[in-house]
Structures are given as C-alpha cells and as structure tokens.
Tab-separated table of C-alpha atoms in Angstrom:
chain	number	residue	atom	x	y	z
A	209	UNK	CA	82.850	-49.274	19.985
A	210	UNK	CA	86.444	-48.115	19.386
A	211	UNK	CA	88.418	-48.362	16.187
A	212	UNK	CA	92.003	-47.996	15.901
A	213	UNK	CA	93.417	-46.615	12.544
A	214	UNK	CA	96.328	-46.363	11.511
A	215	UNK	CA	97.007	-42.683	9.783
A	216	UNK	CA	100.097	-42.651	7.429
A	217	UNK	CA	99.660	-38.857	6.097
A	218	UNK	CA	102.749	-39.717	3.588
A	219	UNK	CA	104.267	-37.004	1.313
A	220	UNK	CA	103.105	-33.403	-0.106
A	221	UNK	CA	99.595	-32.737	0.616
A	222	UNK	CA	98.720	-35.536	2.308
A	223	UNK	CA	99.325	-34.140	6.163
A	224	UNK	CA	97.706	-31.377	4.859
A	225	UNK	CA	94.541	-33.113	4.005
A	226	UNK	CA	94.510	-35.929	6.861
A	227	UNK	CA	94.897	-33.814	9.182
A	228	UNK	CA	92.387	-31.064	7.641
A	229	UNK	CA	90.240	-34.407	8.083
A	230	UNK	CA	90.690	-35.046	11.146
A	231	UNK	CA	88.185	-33.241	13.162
A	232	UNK	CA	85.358	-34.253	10.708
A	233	UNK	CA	86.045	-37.749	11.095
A	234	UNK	CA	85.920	-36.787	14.999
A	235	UNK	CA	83.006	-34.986	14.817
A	236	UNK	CA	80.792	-38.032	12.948
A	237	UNK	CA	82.011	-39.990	15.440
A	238	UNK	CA	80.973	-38.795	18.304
A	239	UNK	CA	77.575	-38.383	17.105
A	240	UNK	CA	77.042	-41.968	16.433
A	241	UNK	CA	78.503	-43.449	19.422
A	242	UNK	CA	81.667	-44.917	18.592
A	243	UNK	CA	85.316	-43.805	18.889
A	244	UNK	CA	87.823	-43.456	15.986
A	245	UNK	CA	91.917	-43.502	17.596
A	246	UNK	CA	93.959	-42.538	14.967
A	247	UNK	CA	98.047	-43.136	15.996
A	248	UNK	CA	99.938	-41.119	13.287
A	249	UNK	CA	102.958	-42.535	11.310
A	250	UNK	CA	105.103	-40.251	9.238
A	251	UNK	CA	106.575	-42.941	6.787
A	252	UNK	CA	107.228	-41.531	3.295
A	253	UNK	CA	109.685	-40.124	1.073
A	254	UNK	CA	111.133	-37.763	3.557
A	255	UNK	CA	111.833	-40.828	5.770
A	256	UNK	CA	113.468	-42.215	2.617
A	257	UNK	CA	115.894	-39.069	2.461
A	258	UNK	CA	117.103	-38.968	5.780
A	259	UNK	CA	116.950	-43.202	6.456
A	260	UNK	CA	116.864	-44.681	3.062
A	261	UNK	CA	113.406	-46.225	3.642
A	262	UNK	CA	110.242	-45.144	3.418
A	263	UNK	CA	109.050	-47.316	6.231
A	264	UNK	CA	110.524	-49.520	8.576
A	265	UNK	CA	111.457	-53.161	8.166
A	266	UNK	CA	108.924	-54.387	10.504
A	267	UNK	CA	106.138	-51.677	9.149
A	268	UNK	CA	103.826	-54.210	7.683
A	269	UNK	CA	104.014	-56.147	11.151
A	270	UNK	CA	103.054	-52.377	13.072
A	271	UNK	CA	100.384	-52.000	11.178
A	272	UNK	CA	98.721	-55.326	11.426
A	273	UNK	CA	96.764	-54.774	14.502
A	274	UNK	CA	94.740	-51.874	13.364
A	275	UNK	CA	91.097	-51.644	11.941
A	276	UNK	CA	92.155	-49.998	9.212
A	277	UNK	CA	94.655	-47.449	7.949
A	278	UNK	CA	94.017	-43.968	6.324
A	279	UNK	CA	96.647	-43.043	3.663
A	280	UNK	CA	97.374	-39.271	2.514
A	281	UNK	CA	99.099	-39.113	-0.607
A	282	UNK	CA	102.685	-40.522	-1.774
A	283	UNK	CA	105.196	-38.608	-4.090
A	284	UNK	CA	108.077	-36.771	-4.030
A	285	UNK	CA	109.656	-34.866	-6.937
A	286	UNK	CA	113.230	-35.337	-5.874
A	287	UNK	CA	112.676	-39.375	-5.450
A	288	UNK	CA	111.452	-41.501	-8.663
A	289	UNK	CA	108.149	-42.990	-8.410
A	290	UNK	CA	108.887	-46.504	-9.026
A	291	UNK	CA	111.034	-46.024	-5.356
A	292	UNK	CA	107.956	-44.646	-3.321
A	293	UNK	CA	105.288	-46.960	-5.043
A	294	UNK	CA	107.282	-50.201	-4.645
A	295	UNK	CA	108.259	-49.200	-1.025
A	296	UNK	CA	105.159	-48.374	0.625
A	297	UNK	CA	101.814	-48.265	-1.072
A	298	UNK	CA	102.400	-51.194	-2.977
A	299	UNK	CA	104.002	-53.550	-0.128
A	300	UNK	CA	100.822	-52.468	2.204
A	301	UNK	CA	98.545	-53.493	-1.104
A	302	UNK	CA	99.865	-56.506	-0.975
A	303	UNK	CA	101.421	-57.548	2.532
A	304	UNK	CA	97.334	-57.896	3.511
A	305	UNK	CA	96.161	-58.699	0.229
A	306	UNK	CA	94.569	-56.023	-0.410
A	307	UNK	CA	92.854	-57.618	-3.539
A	308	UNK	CA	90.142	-55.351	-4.723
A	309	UNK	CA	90.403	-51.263	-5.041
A	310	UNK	CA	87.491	-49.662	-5.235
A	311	UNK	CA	86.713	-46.099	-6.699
A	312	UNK	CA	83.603	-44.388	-7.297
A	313	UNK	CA	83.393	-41.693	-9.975
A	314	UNK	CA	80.149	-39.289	-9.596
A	315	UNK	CA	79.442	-35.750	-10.732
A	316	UNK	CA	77.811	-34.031	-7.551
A	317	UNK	CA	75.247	-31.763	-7.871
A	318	UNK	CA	76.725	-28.295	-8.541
A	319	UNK	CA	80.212	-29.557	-9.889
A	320	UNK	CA	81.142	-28.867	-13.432
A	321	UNK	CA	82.475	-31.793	-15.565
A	322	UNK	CA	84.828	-30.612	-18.343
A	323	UNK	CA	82.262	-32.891	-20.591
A	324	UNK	CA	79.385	-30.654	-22.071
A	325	UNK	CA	76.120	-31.542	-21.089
A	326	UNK	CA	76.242	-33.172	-18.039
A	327	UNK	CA	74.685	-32.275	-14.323
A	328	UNK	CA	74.698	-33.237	-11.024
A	329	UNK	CA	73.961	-37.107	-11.120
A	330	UNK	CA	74.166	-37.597	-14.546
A	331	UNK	CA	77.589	-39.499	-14.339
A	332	UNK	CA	77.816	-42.234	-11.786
A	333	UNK	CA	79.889	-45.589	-11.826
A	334	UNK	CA	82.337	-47.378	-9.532
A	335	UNK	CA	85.421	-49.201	-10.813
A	336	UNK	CA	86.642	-52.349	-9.159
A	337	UNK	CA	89.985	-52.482	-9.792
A	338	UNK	CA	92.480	-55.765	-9.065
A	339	UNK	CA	94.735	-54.380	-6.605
A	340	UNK	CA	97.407	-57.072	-6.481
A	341	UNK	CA	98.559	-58.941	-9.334
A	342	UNK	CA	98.344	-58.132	-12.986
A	343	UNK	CA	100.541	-55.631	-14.304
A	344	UNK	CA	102.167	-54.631	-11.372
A	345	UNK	CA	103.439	-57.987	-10.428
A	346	UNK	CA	107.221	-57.463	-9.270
A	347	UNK	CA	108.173	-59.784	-11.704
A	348	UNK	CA	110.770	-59.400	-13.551
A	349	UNK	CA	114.125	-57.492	-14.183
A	350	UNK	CA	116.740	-56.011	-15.586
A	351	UNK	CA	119.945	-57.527	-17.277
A	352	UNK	CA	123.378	-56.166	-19.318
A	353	UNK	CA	123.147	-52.728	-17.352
A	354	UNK	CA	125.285	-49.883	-19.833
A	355	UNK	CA	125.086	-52.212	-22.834
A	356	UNK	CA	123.965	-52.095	-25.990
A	357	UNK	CA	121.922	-55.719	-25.259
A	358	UNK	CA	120.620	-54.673	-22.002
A	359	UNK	CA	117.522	-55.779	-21.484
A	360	UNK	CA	114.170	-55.439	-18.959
A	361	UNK	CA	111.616	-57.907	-18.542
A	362	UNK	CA	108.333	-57.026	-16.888
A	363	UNK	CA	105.885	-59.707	-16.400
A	364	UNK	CA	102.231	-59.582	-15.811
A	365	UNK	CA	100.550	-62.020	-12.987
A	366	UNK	CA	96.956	-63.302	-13.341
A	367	UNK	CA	96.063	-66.066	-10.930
A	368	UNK	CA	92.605	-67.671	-11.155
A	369	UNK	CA	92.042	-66.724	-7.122
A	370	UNK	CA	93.228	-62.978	-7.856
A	371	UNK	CA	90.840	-62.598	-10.817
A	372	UNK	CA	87.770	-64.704	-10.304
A	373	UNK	CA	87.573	-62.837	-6.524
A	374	UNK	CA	87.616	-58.918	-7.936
A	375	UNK	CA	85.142	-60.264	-10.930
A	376	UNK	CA	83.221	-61.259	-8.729
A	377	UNK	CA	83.306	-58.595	-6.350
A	378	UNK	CA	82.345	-56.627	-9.078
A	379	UNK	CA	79.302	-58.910	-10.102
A	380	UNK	CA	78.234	-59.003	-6.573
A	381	UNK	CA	78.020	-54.816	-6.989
A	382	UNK	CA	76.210	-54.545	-9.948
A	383	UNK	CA	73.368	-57.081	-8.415
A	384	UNK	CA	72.845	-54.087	-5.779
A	385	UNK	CA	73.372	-51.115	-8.380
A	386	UNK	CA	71.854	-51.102	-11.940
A	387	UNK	CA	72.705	-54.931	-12.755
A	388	UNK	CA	75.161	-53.688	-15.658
A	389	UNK	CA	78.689	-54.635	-15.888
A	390	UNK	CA	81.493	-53.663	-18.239
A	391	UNK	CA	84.535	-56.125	-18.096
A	392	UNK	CA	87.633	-53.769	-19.588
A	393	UNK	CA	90.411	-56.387	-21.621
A	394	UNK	CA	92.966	-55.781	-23.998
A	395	UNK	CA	91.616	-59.539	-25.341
A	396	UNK	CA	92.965	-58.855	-29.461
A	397	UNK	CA	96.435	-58.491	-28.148
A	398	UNK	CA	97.255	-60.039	-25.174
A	399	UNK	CA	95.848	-63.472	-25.951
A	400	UNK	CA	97.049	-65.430	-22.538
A	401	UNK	CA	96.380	-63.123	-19.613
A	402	UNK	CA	93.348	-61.307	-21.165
A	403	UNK	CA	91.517	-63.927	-22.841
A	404	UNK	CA	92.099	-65.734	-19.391
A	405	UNK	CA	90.505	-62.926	-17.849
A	406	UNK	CA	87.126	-62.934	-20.615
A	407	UNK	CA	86.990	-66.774	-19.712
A	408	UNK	CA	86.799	-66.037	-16.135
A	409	UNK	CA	84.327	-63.528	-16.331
A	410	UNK	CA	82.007	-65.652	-18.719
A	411	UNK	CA	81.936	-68.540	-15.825
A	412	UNK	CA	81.550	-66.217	-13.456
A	413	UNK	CA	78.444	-64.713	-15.145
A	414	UNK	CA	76.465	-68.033	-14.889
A	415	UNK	CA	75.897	-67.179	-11.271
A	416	UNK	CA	74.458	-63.823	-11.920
A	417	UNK	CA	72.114	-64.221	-14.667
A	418	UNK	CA	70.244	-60.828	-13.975
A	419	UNK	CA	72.956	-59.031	-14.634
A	420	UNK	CA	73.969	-57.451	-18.288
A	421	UNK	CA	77.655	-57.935	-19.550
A	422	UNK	CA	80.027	-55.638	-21.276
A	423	UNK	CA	83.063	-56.251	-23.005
A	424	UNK	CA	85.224	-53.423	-23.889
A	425	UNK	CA	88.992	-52.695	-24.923
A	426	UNK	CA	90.593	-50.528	-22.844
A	427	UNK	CA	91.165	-48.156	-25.646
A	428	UNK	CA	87.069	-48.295	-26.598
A	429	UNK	CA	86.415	-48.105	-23.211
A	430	UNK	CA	88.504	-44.574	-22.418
A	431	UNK	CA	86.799	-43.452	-25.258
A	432	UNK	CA	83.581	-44.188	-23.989
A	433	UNK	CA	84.373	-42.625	-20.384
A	434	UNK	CA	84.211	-39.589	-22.584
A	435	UNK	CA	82.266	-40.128	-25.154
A	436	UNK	CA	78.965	-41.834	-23.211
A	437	UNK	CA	80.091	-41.919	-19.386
A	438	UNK	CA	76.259	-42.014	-18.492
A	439	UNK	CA	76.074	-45.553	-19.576
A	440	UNK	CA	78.727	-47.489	-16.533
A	441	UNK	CA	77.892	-48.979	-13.931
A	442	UNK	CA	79.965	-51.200	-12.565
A	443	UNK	CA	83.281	-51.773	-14.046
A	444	UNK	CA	85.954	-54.112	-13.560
A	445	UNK	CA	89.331	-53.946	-14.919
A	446	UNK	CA	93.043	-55.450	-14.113
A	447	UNK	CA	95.658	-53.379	-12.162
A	448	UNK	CA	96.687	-51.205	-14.941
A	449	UNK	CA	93.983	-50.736	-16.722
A	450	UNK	CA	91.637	-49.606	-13.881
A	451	UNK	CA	94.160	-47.078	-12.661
A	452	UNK	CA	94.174	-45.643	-15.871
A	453	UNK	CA	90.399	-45.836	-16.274
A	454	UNK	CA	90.014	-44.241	-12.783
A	455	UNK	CA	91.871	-41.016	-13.297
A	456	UNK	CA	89.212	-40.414	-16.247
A	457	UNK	CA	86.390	-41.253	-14.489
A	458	UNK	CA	87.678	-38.280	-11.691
A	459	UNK	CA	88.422	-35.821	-13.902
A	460	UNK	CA	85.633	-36.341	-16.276
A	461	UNK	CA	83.501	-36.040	-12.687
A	462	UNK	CA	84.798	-32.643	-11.495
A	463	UNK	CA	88.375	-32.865	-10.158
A	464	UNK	CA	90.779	-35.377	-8.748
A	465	UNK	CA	90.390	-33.554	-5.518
A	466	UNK	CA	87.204	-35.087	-5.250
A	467	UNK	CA	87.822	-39.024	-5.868
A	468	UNK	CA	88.287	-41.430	-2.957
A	469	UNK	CA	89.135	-45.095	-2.952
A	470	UNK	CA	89.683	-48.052	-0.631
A	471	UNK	CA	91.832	-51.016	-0.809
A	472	UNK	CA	89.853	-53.770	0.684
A	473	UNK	CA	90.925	-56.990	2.057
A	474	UNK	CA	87.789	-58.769	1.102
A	475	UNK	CA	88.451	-61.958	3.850
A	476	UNK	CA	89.215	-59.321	6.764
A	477	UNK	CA	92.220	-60.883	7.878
A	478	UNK	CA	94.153	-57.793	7.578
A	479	UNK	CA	93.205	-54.035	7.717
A	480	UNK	CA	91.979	-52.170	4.451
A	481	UNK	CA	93.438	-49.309	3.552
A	482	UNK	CA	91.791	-45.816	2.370
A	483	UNK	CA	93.414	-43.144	0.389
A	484	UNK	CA	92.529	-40.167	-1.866
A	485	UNK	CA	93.376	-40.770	-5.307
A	486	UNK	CA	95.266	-37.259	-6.078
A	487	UNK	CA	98.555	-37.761	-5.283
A	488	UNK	CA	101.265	-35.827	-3.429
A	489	UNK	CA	100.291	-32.459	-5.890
A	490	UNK	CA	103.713	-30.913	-5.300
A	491	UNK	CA	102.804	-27.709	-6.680
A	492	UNK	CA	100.370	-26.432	-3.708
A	493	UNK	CA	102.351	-27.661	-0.842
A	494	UNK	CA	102.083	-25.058	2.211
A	495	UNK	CA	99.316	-22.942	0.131
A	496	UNK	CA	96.400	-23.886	2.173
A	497	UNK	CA	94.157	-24.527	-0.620
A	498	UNK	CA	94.392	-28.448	-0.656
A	499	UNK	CA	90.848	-29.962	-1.563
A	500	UNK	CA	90.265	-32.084	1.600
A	501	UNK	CA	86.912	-33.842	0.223
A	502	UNK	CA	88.459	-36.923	-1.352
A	503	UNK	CA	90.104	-37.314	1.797
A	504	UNK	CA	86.740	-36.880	3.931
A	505	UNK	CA	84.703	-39.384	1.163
A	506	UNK	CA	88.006	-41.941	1.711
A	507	UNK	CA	86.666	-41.699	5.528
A	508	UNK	CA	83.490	-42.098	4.799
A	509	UNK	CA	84.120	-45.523	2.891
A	510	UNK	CA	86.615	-46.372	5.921
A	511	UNK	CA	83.730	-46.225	8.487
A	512	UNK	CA	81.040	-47.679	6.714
A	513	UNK	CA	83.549	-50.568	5.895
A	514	UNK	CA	84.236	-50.796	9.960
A	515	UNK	CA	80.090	-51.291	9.790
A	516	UNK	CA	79.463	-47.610	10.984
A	517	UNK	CA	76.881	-47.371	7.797
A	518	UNK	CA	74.960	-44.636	9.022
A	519	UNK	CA	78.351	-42.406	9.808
A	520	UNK	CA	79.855	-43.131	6.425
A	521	UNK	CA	76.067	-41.986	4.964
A	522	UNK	CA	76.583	-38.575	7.189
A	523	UNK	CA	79.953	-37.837	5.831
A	524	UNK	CA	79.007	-38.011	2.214
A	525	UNK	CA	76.016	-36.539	2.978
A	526	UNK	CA	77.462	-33.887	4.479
A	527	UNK	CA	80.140	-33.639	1.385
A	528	UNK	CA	76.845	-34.015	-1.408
A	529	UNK	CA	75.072	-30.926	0.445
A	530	UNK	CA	78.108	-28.522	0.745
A	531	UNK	CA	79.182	-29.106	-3.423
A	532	UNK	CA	75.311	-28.585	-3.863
A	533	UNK	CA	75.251	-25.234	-1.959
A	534	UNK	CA	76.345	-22.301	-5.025
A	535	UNK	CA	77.353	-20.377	-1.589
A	536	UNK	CA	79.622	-22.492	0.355
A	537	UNK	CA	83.534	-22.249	0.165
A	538	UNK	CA	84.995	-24.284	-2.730
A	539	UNK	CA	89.064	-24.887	-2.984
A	540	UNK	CA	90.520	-23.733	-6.387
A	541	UNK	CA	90.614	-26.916	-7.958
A	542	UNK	CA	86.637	-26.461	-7.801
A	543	UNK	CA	86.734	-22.672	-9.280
A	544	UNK	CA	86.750	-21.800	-5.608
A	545	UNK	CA	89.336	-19.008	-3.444
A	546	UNK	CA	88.498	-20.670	-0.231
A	547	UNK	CA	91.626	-22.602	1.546
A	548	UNK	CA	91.363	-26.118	3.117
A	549	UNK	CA	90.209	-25.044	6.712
A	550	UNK	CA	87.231	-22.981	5.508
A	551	UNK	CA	85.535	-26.233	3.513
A	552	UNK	CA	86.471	-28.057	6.719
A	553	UNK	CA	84.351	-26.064	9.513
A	554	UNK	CA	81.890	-25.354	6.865
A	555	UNK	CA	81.499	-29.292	6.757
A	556	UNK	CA	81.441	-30.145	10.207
A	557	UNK	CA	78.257	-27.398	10.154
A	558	UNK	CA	76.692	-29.516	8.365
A	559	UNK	CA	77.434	-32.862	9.956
C-alpha cells in the first residue's frame, strides 16, 4: 500500500523537525510493508513576505488528493498571528472540515512534570477539541476604524452538527478508555452557546449510559489540570477552550516538545491533518536542538489513522522506550544537551 502525504514544514522549526522526521517515518514504513510519499510544500509566512500569501489560491484544491498532510509549525515574529492562523492552518481546518482535534497529554516514563509527585503514567488524558466552529468562527468585524466609537464584533458559532459530532466523538473514546468524561463550559456566563452545548451533551449521554459525566468551568477545570490531573480521561471542550486546556495538559506532562495532535475529518472525505502542537519556537531556529518527538508521535497518529495500527504502535513505542532510557540523548527542552539528529538515529535504533 502507498500513501501520499502532503508535508507543509511551515515556519521556524518546523523544517527542522519534519524533516528530522523524515527518515523515522521511512524507516517504520518499510518494515511494515507499505510506502509513505511525502511531496513537500513550503507555504508559510516566508511565502507571505515575498508573495503576500501564505499559500496559493488554489492550495486547498492541491491538497485535496492526498491521504493526509503533515504540518510543522506556523509563526513568524515579524508577521501577526491572526495573518498566519487565518491564512493557512485555519482555512485547511476548515476547507475539509476538519471537525474534531485531538491531543493526548501523558507523562512518559522518565519525564519530569513541573507538578510534584507525579511519575511516568501517572497523568494520562486526551482532549477532543471542536476544531471548526465556536470561538474561532470568522464572524464578525470591525467598524469606525481611528475613532473614538470604533468598534469589533467577534461572534462565536455553535451548530448542533459541529457540536453533537465532537461530543460524541468524545463519548465514543471514553467507551474504549476509562468510561469517564469531563464536558469543559463556561455555562454561568455564556447562557446561549454554552448551555446549548450542556444540553447537547446531556442527550448525547443517553446513548452511553456506562459512561460517567463531568461538568466543569473552564476556570475549575485549569485548576484541576493542576491541581488533580490524575483524574481526566477524556475531555471535550469548544475551540477555545480546548486549546487553552491543551497547552496545560503538555506542559503539566513534560514539555510542549512532546505533544502531538491530529485534525481529523471524521467522514473521510478530505485528508486529516497532523501537526505538533509547539509552534514555530523562534528562539532556537538553526540551533539544532529542536525536540523532534511531537513531530514523530504526530506521525504515529497519521499512520495509524491511514489504518497502519501496528506502525503507529512502533513509533510510539519506539518514542515511550527512548524517554524511558536515563541514558539516551534528550534535547534541552527535556534537561538534555543532545541536538535533534542524535534523538533521531537513536530512535530509528530502536524501531
């Protein structure tokens, strides 16, 4: 079987890191009898300095025919971040309805968590985040530029389809994890949108009677990503709030260099799309020492996704035994000195 993806290494460390990546994605590959093609586009925010776009007109339509598409990073510090978002992560999000993100948070065995007192498996949940309405609806606008009455409106989006398909995505989840489900709201203030979203999750429920509801605030529940992360499961939150919730859940696991995601279209119709969640990171550009292991992990939900379940297994596998192993090269996000290359051949070793 051959795959074609799509590779769109973007801005600051993300060529770094894809193509760090690579190889290991290669390498599982080939040992399980299939063939990964990956056709490289360099769309991002130095595309948008020289041409004034991030991505061509007909991008969405170029990337249509592929199985899926691996993301780097996107950021620039000389171009706001309302301009990159809204002109290429965001359009690809939802161009092929990429409805549900998904991001796993677990402290590995032999990674520090900043919290005190937990180890290696102690902390493990996975967020299902709505990935296409909500708060980041483009809805909206500005009016009365340079005036003292100008004004912006910004409008949040919750359709019954969008929300009743990522509550139940998560539902369907936490039937084949722990059968515990936190539903994150902002219910006591945004009465239309949020208590919407509590009604939808109540009906929803009825199907899955074996499985234990939560209902948190967002501001309870960032609290209790710190205060009693042990306790999540599955949790399933609107656009803002679960990429909010998701940059605790990395940090409080280790280190953002370590969290993947995916952006699934849940019907197929269009390719899903997998990125690591720690940005462009500016500051490390050209060192070397890049963490490539979100990247790899992204990978390793991309092929399980494309139903290669036994590479995707390797590849975290591989990824679980190396941050196990006191002795093998760490980047310096990790409390490492090693650079990018040396975790990479030290993980194909062990593929």
């Amino acid at each position: 079987m051959a795959y074609e993806i799509a590779s769109i290494p973007g801005d600051g460390i993300g060529p770094e890191v894809v193509d760090a990546a690579r190889p290991v994605f290669e390498d599982v590959a080939e040992q399980h009898g299939f063939e990964l093609s990956l056709t490289r586009y360099d769309w991002g925010t130095e595309r948008h300095l020289e041409e004034g776009a991030m991505m061509p007109d007909d991008g969405l339509e170029e990337l249509e025919g592929y199985d899926a598409i691996l993301l780097g990073a996107v950021g620039h510090p000389d171009v706001p971040d309302h301009v990159t978002l809204n002109n290429l992560l965001l359009p690809i999000r939802k161009g092929f309805d990429q409805s549900i993100c998904k991001r796993p948070a677990i402290l590995f065995d032999g990674v520090e968590s900043p919290l005190e007192g937990y180890d290696g498996g102690d902390i493990e949940f996975v967020v299902y985040r709505e990935n296409t309405e909500g708060e980041y609806a483009n809805m909206g606008g500005q009016e009365h530029p340079g005036h003292d009455h100008e004004v912006a409106i910004q409008s949040a989006v919750f359709t019954r389809t969008g929300t009743e398909r990522i509550v139940r995505a998560a539902f369907d989840a936490a039937t084949e994890r722990e059968g515990h489900l936190t539903s994150i709201t902002k219910s006591n203030a945004q009465a239309h949108s949020m208590v919407f979203w509590d009604q939808i999750v109540e009906e929803v429920s009825e199907e899955y009677p074996e499985v234990t509801v939560e209902r948190l605030l967002v501001d309870a529940a960032s609290m209790d990503f710190i205060r009693r992360p042990e306790e999540f499961d599955v949790v399933v939150a609107s656009n803002l709030f679960g990429d909010i919730l998701t940059d605790i859940g990395a940090i409080i696991t280790g280190s953002m260099g370590l969290a993947p995601s995916a952006n699934i279209d849940p019907s197929r119709t269009y390719p899903s799309m997998f990125e690591p969640v720690h940005g462009s990171a500016p500051d490390i550009i050209g060192d070397g020492v890049a963490n490539p292991l979100a990247t790899v992990l992204s990978g390793a939900m991309m092929v399980d996704h494309l139903g290669e379940e036994e590479a995707g297994d390797a590849l975290w596998d591989a990824v679980t035994e190396q941050l196990a192993d006191a002795n093998a090269p760490r980047t310096p996000d990790l409390g490492g000195s090693s650079g990018t290359e040396d975790v990479v051949e030290d993980l194909r070793s062990r593929l």
